[in-house]
């Protein structure tokens, strides 16, 4: 008797799932279109009606943006620059944020509430507000068009969020292991590096991904802080690539755009759960 | 001593490259500093006073405000509707990942994809509209539609992020609340308004505040898609700030004044939203 309504609910659920799948495919069509375009020979790109299967396919646009010696197509170099900048930012943020979050979560000392309040309050500072004075500072340090001129400000921007995220996690860790290590004579630094950090790998990974994403994708700061083309990170190189080619040569531009998505796609496939967890922690406790 | 040693490297980084620039910006806003000029004088509030007559700044502010207001409802509602649908059906995690993917792209990549998609002559979007009988338009070159195209691009870009946030929030709502409501005869619509919305309030607050802070800094989409045009139809505050400081006149003092006006607006909005939305959280 009860199977009737249940079967109907199952059918509704299936219809909903199929509808959502169709919507997801539709949602991703802009990205599919980028990849499809990047694989077409130039003369096929602007053909109407739009051809969704790139046949015959070619890798000429990828070869051009990666290996051509022309001044405009320096995506290969920009890709390496972005990797250095993003990985450098990750290392700096994870290290400094973990070190700062640990005492804020686990030790009692004067000023810790103030420090934490200032850090959380700073999350409201729009990046655009510090743009000009940061430029003046980096220029005075002689860091324009250098990796450190991109890494250090990028890390400083993500630092407060990192402390916030890691402190949240450290607060929930059981204290027994740390106590046991301390009884065995370990000092605070040893407890931190041998007990706390290994136990925090998931949240450290979440922070690393978050920092990688923001550094890899940041546009406004490198647009200002770099004026030598060989030091451009990918977003800046891509934006300028667009200006360098005539409007109809979408091939190289789309090849560059597709390449820029690869590292995070890899991270995303490998560590999907960490990303979701990171977003969840950042969103809900915010 | 130990806690301070642990804190020192991070706080040094933070103080030198985050706090100091913030305050230095306030100081610069009171001067006539320019790029490449060693000396400058204090000019009091002259930079702020001049903003009152800077029509381009007013237009930019108006555009930014329009964008913020017009994009908030779709940014709030589209991911929420998706989250409600995903939360009930199967393949929840797969679908979540698919919708999330655009958020991993840089604003430039997103902008280039949409630029090509919306191309007035050879872009697929206009082609399919034409087959449906809708005349082709230059969406990005028409002052009537340019900002809406930027809003659509942004919604597409960030929906996956807020979807994940909403799904996490929905997971924290106890199932039995809905069951109890169903026993009391409440339909889906009523339990949405009496259970989901009130319990999701902190999440909604987070989404609105995050989005509004981000909206006031709109730059990358505009830089790639329209360059601020047609005319000044999509010029934003950050773009005007960027051009004032680094493109046309290299006026660091004036640009710093804009930055602090922007900061003040963001602060006022954030506090207002916290007040408005938090006031109802207790029940």
PDB file of N, CA and C in Angstrom, chain B residues 80-149:
ATOM      1  N   UNK B  80      21.076  29.664  -3.312  1.00  0.00           N
ATOM      2  CA  UNK B  80      20.178  29.104  -2.302  1.00  0.00           C
ATOM      3  C   UNK B  80      19.189  28.127  -2.933  1.00  0.00           C
ATOM      4  N   UNK B  81      18.611  28.535  -4.074  1.00  0.00           N
ATOM      5  CA  UNK B  81      17.680  27.633  -4.765  1.00  0.00           C
ATOM      6  C   UNK B  81      18.396  26.345  -5.177  1.00  0.00           C
ATOM      7  N   UNK B  82      19.605  26.491  -5.709  1.00  0.00           N
ATOM      8  CA  UNK B  82      20.385  25.316  -6.095  1.00  0.00           C
ATOM      9  C   UNK B  82      20.659  24.437  -4.890  1.00  0.00           C
ATOM     10  N   UNK B  83      21.037  25.059  -3.781  1.00  0.00           N
ATOM     11  CA  UNK B  83      21.364  24.288  -2.576  1.00  0.00           C
ATOM     12  C   UNK B  83      20.145  23.521  -2.089  1.00  0.00           C
ATOM     13  N   UNK B  84      18.972  24.165  -2.101  1.00  0.00           N
ATOM     14  CA  UNK B  84      17.753  23.487  -1.659  1.00  0.00           C
ATOM     15  C   UNK B  84      17.466  22.289  -2.553  1.00  0.00           C
ATOM     16  N   UNK B  85      17.663  22.467  -3.874  1.00  0.00           N
ATOM     17  CA  UNK B  85      17.404  21.370  -4.797  1.00  0.00           C
ATOM     18  C   UNK B  85      18.432  20.255  -4.633  1.00  0.00           C
ATOM     19  N   UNK B  86      19.694  20.629  -4.518  1.00  0.00           N
ATOM     20  CA  UNK B  86      20.754  19.616  -4.383  1.00  0.00           C
ATOM     21  C   UNK B  86      20.632  18.840  -3.087  1.00  0.00           C
ATOM     22  N   UNK B  87      20.193  19.532  -2.045  1.00  0.00           N
ATOM     23  CA  UNK B  87      20.138  18.926  -0.722  1.00  0.00           C
ATOM     24  C   UNK B  87      19.156  17.759  -0.672  1.00  0.00           C
ATOM     25  N   UNK B  88      18.161  17.767  -1.573  1.00  0.00           N
ATOM     26  CA  UNK B  88      17.157  16.713  -1.551  1.00  0.00           C
ATOM     27  C   UNK B  88      17.519  15.554  -2.471  1.00  0.00           C
ATOM     28  N   UNK B  89      18.135  15.869  -3.595  1.00  0.00           N
ATOM     29  CA  UNK B  89      18.329  14.843  -4.607  1.00  0.00           C
ATOM     30  C   UNK B  89      19.572  14.006  -4.394  1.00  0.00           C
ATOM     31  N   UNK B  90      19.816  13.108  -5.350  1.00  0.00           N
ATOM     32  CA  UNK B  90      21.031  12.295  -5.315  1.00  0.00           C
ATOM     33  C   UNK B  90      22.176  13.024  -6.005  1.00  0.00           C
ATOM     34  N   UNK B  91      23.338  12.418  -6.005  1.00  0.00           N
ATOM     35  CA  UNK B  91      24.525  12.979  -6.674  1.00  0.00           C
ATOM     36  C   UNK B  91      24.888  14.350  -6.117  1.00  0.00           C
ATOM     37  N   UNK B  92      24.536  14.558  -4.843  1.00  0.00           N
ATOM     38  CA  UNK B  92      24.727  15.875  -4.252  1.00  0.00           C
ATOM     39  C   UNK B  92      26.175  16.369  -4.407  1.00  0.00           C
ATOM     40  N   UNK B  93      27.126  15.499  -4.074  1.00  0.00           N
ATOM     41  CA  UNK B  93      28.524  15.939  -4.085  1.00  0.00           C
ATOM     42  C   UNK B  93      29.064  16.158  -5.493  1.00  0.00           C
ATOM     43  N   UNK B  94      28.631  15.324  -6.424  1.00  0.00           N
ATOM     44  CA  UNK B  94      29.067  15.491  -7.813  1.00  0.00           C
ATOM     45  C   UNK B  94      28.557  16.822  -8.354  1.00  0.00           C
ATOM     46  N   UNK B  95      27.266  17.063  -8.151  1.00  0.00           N
ATOM     47  CA  UNK B  95      26.666  18.303  -8.659  1.00  0.00           C
ATOM     48  C   UNK B  95      27.313  19.518  -8.010  1.00  0.00           C
ATOM     49  N   UNK B  96      27.561  19.417  -6.698  1.00  0.00           N
ATOM     50  CA  UNK B  96      28.194  20.516  -5.984  1.00  0.00           C
ATOM     51  C   UNK B  96      29.539  20.850  -6.629  1.00  0.00           C
ATOM     52  N   UNK B  97      30.316  19.815  -6.948  1.00  0.00           N
ATOM     53  CA  UNK B  97      31.628  20.047  -7.557  1.00  0.00           C
ATOM     54  C   UNK B  97      31.497  20.711  -8.918  1.00  0.00           C
ATOM     55  N   UNK B  98      30.526  20.258  -9.718  1.00  0.00           N
ATOM     56  CA  UNK B  98      30.364  20.827 -11.060  1.00  0.00           C
ATOM     57  C   UNK B  98      30.041  22.321 -10.974  1.00  0.00           C
ATOM     58  N   UNK B  99      29.116  22.668 -10.083  1.00  0.00           N
ATOM     59  CA  UNK B  99      28.760  24.081  -9.970  1.00  0.00           C
ATOM     60  C   UNK B  99      29.881  24.906  -9.354  1.00  0.00           C
ATOM     61  N   UNK B 100      30.707  24.256  -8.523  1.00  0.00           N
ATOM     62  CA  UNK B 100      31.782  24.992  -7.843  1.00  0.00           C
ATOM     63  C   UNK B 100      32.904  25.367  -8.801  1.00  0.00           C
ATOM     64  N   UNK B 101      33.078  24.560  -9.855  1.00  0.00           N
ATOM     65  CA  UNK B 101      34.274  24.697 -10.684  1.00  0.00           C
ATOM     66  C   UNK B 101      34.558  26.118 -11.187  1.00  0.00           C
ATOM     67  N   UNK B 102      33.563  26.875 -11.707  1.00  0.00           N
ATOM     68  CA  UNK B 102      33.888  28.221 -12.184  1.00  0.00           C
ATOM     69  C   UNK B 102      34.579  29.083 -11.130  1.00  0.00           C
ATOM     70  N   UNK B 103      34.293  28.827  -9.860  1.00  0.00           N
ATOM     71  CA  UNK B 103      34.873  29.661  -8.811  1.00  0.00           C
ATOM     72  C   UNK B 103      36.389  29.470  -8.689  1.00  0.00           C
ATOM     73  N   UNK B 104      36.914  28.361  -9.228  1.00  0.00           N
ATOM     74  CA  UNK B 104      38.364  28.166  -9.161  1.00  0.00           C
ATOM     75  C   UNK B 104      39.099  28.981 -10.236  1.00  0.00           C
ATOM     76  N   UNK B 105      38.358  29.587 -11.156  1.00  0.00           N
ATOM     77  CA  UNK B 105      39.006  30.336 -12.240  1.00  0.00           C
ATOM     78  C   UNK B 105      39.307  31.762 -11.806  1.00  0.00           C
ATOM     79  N   UNK B 106      40.315  32.355 -12.447  1.00  0.00           N
ATOM     80  CA  UNK B 106      40.617  33.749 -12.140  1.00  0.00           C
ATOM     81  C   UNK B 106      39.604  34.644 -12.843  1.00  0.00           C
ATOM     82  N   UNK B 107      39.493  35.850 -12.323  1.00  0.00           N
ATOM     83  CA  UNK B 107      38.525  36.786 -12.893  1.00  0.00           C
ATOM     84  C   UNK B 107      38.856  37.065 -14.367  1.00  0.00           C
ATOM     85  N   UNK B 108      40.119  37.017 -14.710  1.00  0.00           N
ATOM     86  CA  UNK B 108      40.502  37.277 -16.107  1.00  0.00           C
ATOM     87  C   UNK B 108      40.031  36.131 -17.009  1.00  0.00           C
ATOM     88  N   UNK B 109      40.246  34.900 -16.554  1.00  0.00           N
ATOM     89  CA  UNK B 109      39.800  33.747 -17.334  1.00  0.00           C
ATOM     90  C   UNK B 109      38.282  33.790 -17.513  1.00  0.00           C
ATOM     91  N   UNK B 110      37.580  34.085 -16.423  1.00  0.00           N
ATOM     92  CA  UNK B 110      36.120  34.183 -16.495  1.00  0.00           C
ATOM     93  C   UNK B 110      35.719  35.283 -17.473  1.00  0.00           C
ATOM     94  N   UNK B 111      36.383  36.430 -17.368  1.00  0.00           N
ATOM     95  CA  UNK B 111      36.060  37.543 -18.249  1.00  0.00           C
ATOM     96  C   UNK B 111      36.285  37.199 -19.714  1.00  0.00           C
ATOM     97  N   UNK B 112      37.414  36.544 -20.003  1.00  0.00           N
ATOM     98  CA  UNK B 112      37.715  36.189 -21.398  1.00  0.00           C
ATOM     99  C   UNK B 112      36.685  35.199 -21.941  1.00  0.00           C
ATOM    100  N   UNK B 113      36.296  34.223 -21.112  1.00  0.00           N
ATOM    101  CA  UNK B 113      35.303  33.242 -21.564  1.00  0.00           C
ATOM    102  C   UNK B 113      34.002  33.935 -21.941  1.00  0.00           C
ATOM    103  N   UNK B 114      33.554  34.865 -21.097  1.00  0.00           N
ATOM    104  CA  UNK B 114      32.269  35.537 -21.354  1.00  0.00           C
ATOM    105  C   UNK B 114      32.359  36.541 -22.476  1.00  0.00           C
ATOM    106  N   UNK B 115      33.524  37.140 -22.602  1.00  0.00           N
ATOM    107  CA  UNK B 115      33.736  38.065 -23.709  1.00  0.00           C
ATOM    108  C   UNK B 115      33.500  37.352 -25.043  1.00  0.00           C
ATOM    109  N   UNK B 116      34.018  36.164 -25.147  1.00  0.00           N
ATOM    110  CA  UNK B 116      33.919  35.352 -26.353  1.00  0.00           C
ATOM    111  C   UNK B 116      32.497  34.833 -26.529  1.00  0.00           C
ATOM    112  N   UNK B 117      31.909  34.409 -25.408  1.00  0.00           N
ATOM    113  CA  UNK B 117      30.541  33.887 -25.441  1.00  0.00           C
ATOM    114  C   UNK B 117      29.548  34.961 -25.906  1.00  0.00           C
ATOM    115  N   UNK B 118      29.775  36.192 -25.454  1.00  0.00           N
ATOM    116  CA  UNK B 118      28.832  37.279 -25.731  1.00  0.00           C
ATOM    117  C   UNK B 118      29.199  38.073 -26.984  1.00  0.00           C
ATOM    118  N   UNK B 119      30.234  37.643 -27.695  1.00  0.00           N
ATOM    119  CA  UNK B 119      30.654  38.362 -28.902  1.00  0.00           C
ATOM    120  C   UNK B 119      29.433  38.654 -29.782  1.00  0.00           C
ATOM    121  N   UNK B 120      29.242  39.946 -30.157  1.00  0.00           N
ATOM    122  CA  UNK B 120      28.007  40.309 -30.863  1.00  0.00           C
ATOM    123  C   UNK B 120      27.848  39.633 -32.221  1.00  0.00           C
ATOM    124  N   UNK B 121      28.956  39.330 -32.898  1.00  0.00           N
ATOM    125  CA  UNK B 121      28.840  38.796 -34.253  1.00  0.00           C
ATOM    126  C   UNK B 121      28.957  37.276 -34.279  1.00  0.00           C
ATOM    127  N   UNK B 122      30.028  36.760 -33.697  1.00  0.00           N
ATOM    128  CA  UNK B 122      30.287  35.330 -33.841  1.00  0.00           C
ATOM    129  C   UNK B 122      30.129  34.555 -32.538  1.00  0.00           C
ATOM    130  N   UNK B 123      29.673  35.200 -31.464  1.00  0.00           N
ATOM    131  CA  UNK B 123      29.511  34.496 -30.194  1.00  0.00           C
ATOM    132  C   UNK B 123      28.303  33.574 -30.206  1.00  0.00           C
ATOM    133  N   UNK B 124      28.400  32.429 -29.533  1.00  0.00           N
ATOM    134  CA  UNK B 124      27.287  31.479 -29.549  1.00  0.00           C
ATOM    135  C   UNK B 124      26.026  32.002 -28.851  1.00  0.00           C
ATOM    136  N   UNK B 125      26.187  32.842 -27.844  1.00  0.00           N
ATOM    137  CA  UNK B 125      25.020  33.306 -27.098  1.00  0.00           C
ATOM    138  C   UNK B 125      24.034  34.029 -28.015  1.00  0.00           C
ATOM    139  N   UNK B 126      24.576  34.991 -28.773  1.00  0.00           N
ATOM    140  CA  UNK B 126      23.709  35.723 -29.696  1.00  0.00           C
ATOM    141  C   UNK B 126      23.170  34.823 -30.801  1.00  0.00           C
ATOM    142  N   UNK B 127      23.992  33.857 -31.235  1.00  0.00           N
ATOM    143  CA  UNK B 127      23.528  32.957 -32.285  1.00  0.00           C
ATOM    144  C   UNK B 127      22.277  32.203 -31.836  1.00  0.00           C
ATOM    145  N   UNK B 128      22.337  31.635 -30.626  1.00  0.00           N
ATOM    146  CA  UNK B 128      21.180  30.854 -30.156  1.00  0.00           C
ATOM    147  C   UNK B 128      19.976  31.753 -29.883  1.00  0.00           C
ATOM    148  N   UNK B 129      20.238  32.972 -29.403  1.00  0.00           N
ATOM    149  CA  UNK B 129      19.122  33.912 -29.223  1.00  0.00           C
ATOM    150  C   UNK B 129      18.441  34.197 -30.567  1.00  0.00           C
ATOM    151  N   UNK B 130      19.271  34.382 -31.610  1.00  0.00           N
ATOM    152  CA  UNK B 130      18.703  34.654 -32.933  1.00  0.00           C
ATOM    153  C   UNK B 130      17.832  33.503 -33.404  1.00  0.00           C
ATOM    154  N   UNK B 131      18.296  32.265 -33.166  1.00  0.00           N
ATOM    155  CA  UNK B 131      17.486  31.128 -33.596  1.00  0.00           C
ATOM    156  C   UNK B 131      16.168  31.089 -32.824  1.00  0.00           C
ATOM    157  N   UNK B 132      16.154  31.691 -31.621  1.00  0.00           N
ATOM    158  CA  UNK B 132      14.901  31.765 -30.864  1.00  0.00           C
ATOM    159  C   UNK B 132      14.088  32.988 -31.258  1.00  0.00           C
ATOM    160  N   UNK B 133      14.609  33.759 -32.212  1.00  0.00           N
ATOM    161  CA  UNK B 133      13.865  34.918 -32.682  1.00  0.00           C
ATOM    162  C   UNK B 133      14.191  36.201 -31.954  1.00  0.00           C
ATOM    163  N   UNK B 134      15.153  36.175 -31.010  1.00  0.00           N
ATOM    164  CA  UNK B 134      15.549  37.397 -30.309  1.00  0.00           C
ATOM    165  C   UNK B 134      16.672  38.044 -31.108  1.00  0.00           C
ATOM    166  N   UNK B 135      16.548  39.330 -31.445  1.00  0.00           N
ATOM    167  CA  UNK B 135      17.599  39.967 -32.232  1.00  0.00           C
ATOM    168  C   UNK B 135      18.920  40.022 -31.480  1.00  0.00           C
ATOM    169  N   UNK B 136      20.034  39.911 -32.202  1.00  0.00           N
ATOM    170  CA  UNK B 136      21.362  39.969 -31.597  1.00  0.00           C
ATOM    171  C   UNK B 136      21.615  41.358 -31.025  1.00  0.00           C
ATOM    172  N   UNK B 137      22.389  41.394 -29.944  1.00  0.00           N
ATOM    173  CA  UNK B 137      22.747  42.682 -29.348  1.00  0.00           C
ATOM    174  C   UNK B 137      24.217  42.660 -28.974  1.00  0.00           C
ATOM    175  N   UNK B 138      24.788  43.857 -28.906  1.00  0.00           N
ATOM    176  CA  UNK B 138      26.140  43.968 -28.339  1.00  0.00           C
ATOM    177  C   UNK B 138      25.971  44.190 -26.840  1.00  0.00           C
ATOM    178  N   UNK B 139      25.823  43.086 -26.136  1.00  0.00           N
ATOM    179  CA  UNK B 139      25.477  43.190 -24.710  1.00  0.00           C
ATOM    180  C   UNK B 139      26.449  44.063 -23.940  1.00  0.00           C
ATOM    181  N   UNK B 140      27.729  43.980 -24.295  1.00  0.00           N
ATOM    182  CA  UNK B 140      28.750  44.694 -23.523  1.00  0.00           C
ATOM    183  C   UNK B 140      28.970  46.117 -24.033  1.00  0.00           C
ATOM    184  N   UNK B 141      28.458  46.414 -25.223  1.00  0.00           N
ATOM    185  CA  UNK B 141      28.677  47.743 -25.786  1.00  0.00           C
ATOM    186  C   UNK B 141      27.442  48.622 -25.664  1.00  0.00           C
ATOM    187  N   UNK B 142      26.392  48.099 -25.058  1.00  0.00           N
ATOM    188  CA  UNK B 142      25.152  48.838 -24.920  1.00  0.00           C
ATOM    189  C   UNK B 142      25.012  49.281 -23.464  1.00  0.00           C
ATOM    190  N   UNK B 143      24.943  50.603 -23.224  1.00  0.00           N
ATOM    191  CA  UNK B 143      24.878  51.068 -21.826  1.00  0.00           C
ATOM    192  C   UNK B 143      23.683  50.491 -21.055  1.00  0.00           C
ATOM    193  N   UNK B 144      22.632  50.107 -21.795  1.00  0.00           N
ATOM    194  CA  UNK B 144      21.464  49.518 -21.125  1.00  0.00           C
ATOM    195  C   UNK B 144      21.765  48.138 -20.537  1.00  0.00           C
ATOM    196  N   UNK B 145      22.641  47.390 -21.202  1.00  0.00           N
ATOM    197  CA  UNK B 145      22.808  45.992 -20.815  1.00  0.00           C
ATOM    198  C   UNK B 145      24.196  45.667 -20.252  1.00  0.00           C
ATOM    199  N   UNK B 146      25.189  46.567 -20.439  1.00  0.00           N
ATOM    200  CA  UNK B 146      26.568  46.210 -20.093  1.00  0.00           C
ATOM    201  C   UNK B 146      26.703  45.782 -18.632  1.00  0.00           C
ATOM    202  N   UNK B 147      26.136  46.579 -17.720  1.00  0.00           N
ATOM    203  CA  UNK B 147      26.290  46.229 -16.309  1.00  0.00           C
ATOM    204  C   UNK B 147      25.581  44.920 -15.985  1.00  0.00           C
ATOM    205  N   UNK B 148      24.460  44.666 -16.659  1.00  0.00           N
ATOM    206  CA  UNK B 148      23.743  43.407 -16.403  1.00  0.00           C
ATOM    207  C   UNK B 148      24.570  42.211 -16.872  1.00  0.00           C
ATOM    208  N   UNK B 149      25.303  42.412 -17.989  1.00  0.00           N
ATOM    209  CA  UNK B 149      26.171  41.326 -18.449  1.00  0.00           C
ATOM    210  C   UNK B 149      27.265  41.054 -17.414  1.00  0.00           C
TER     211      UNK B 149
END
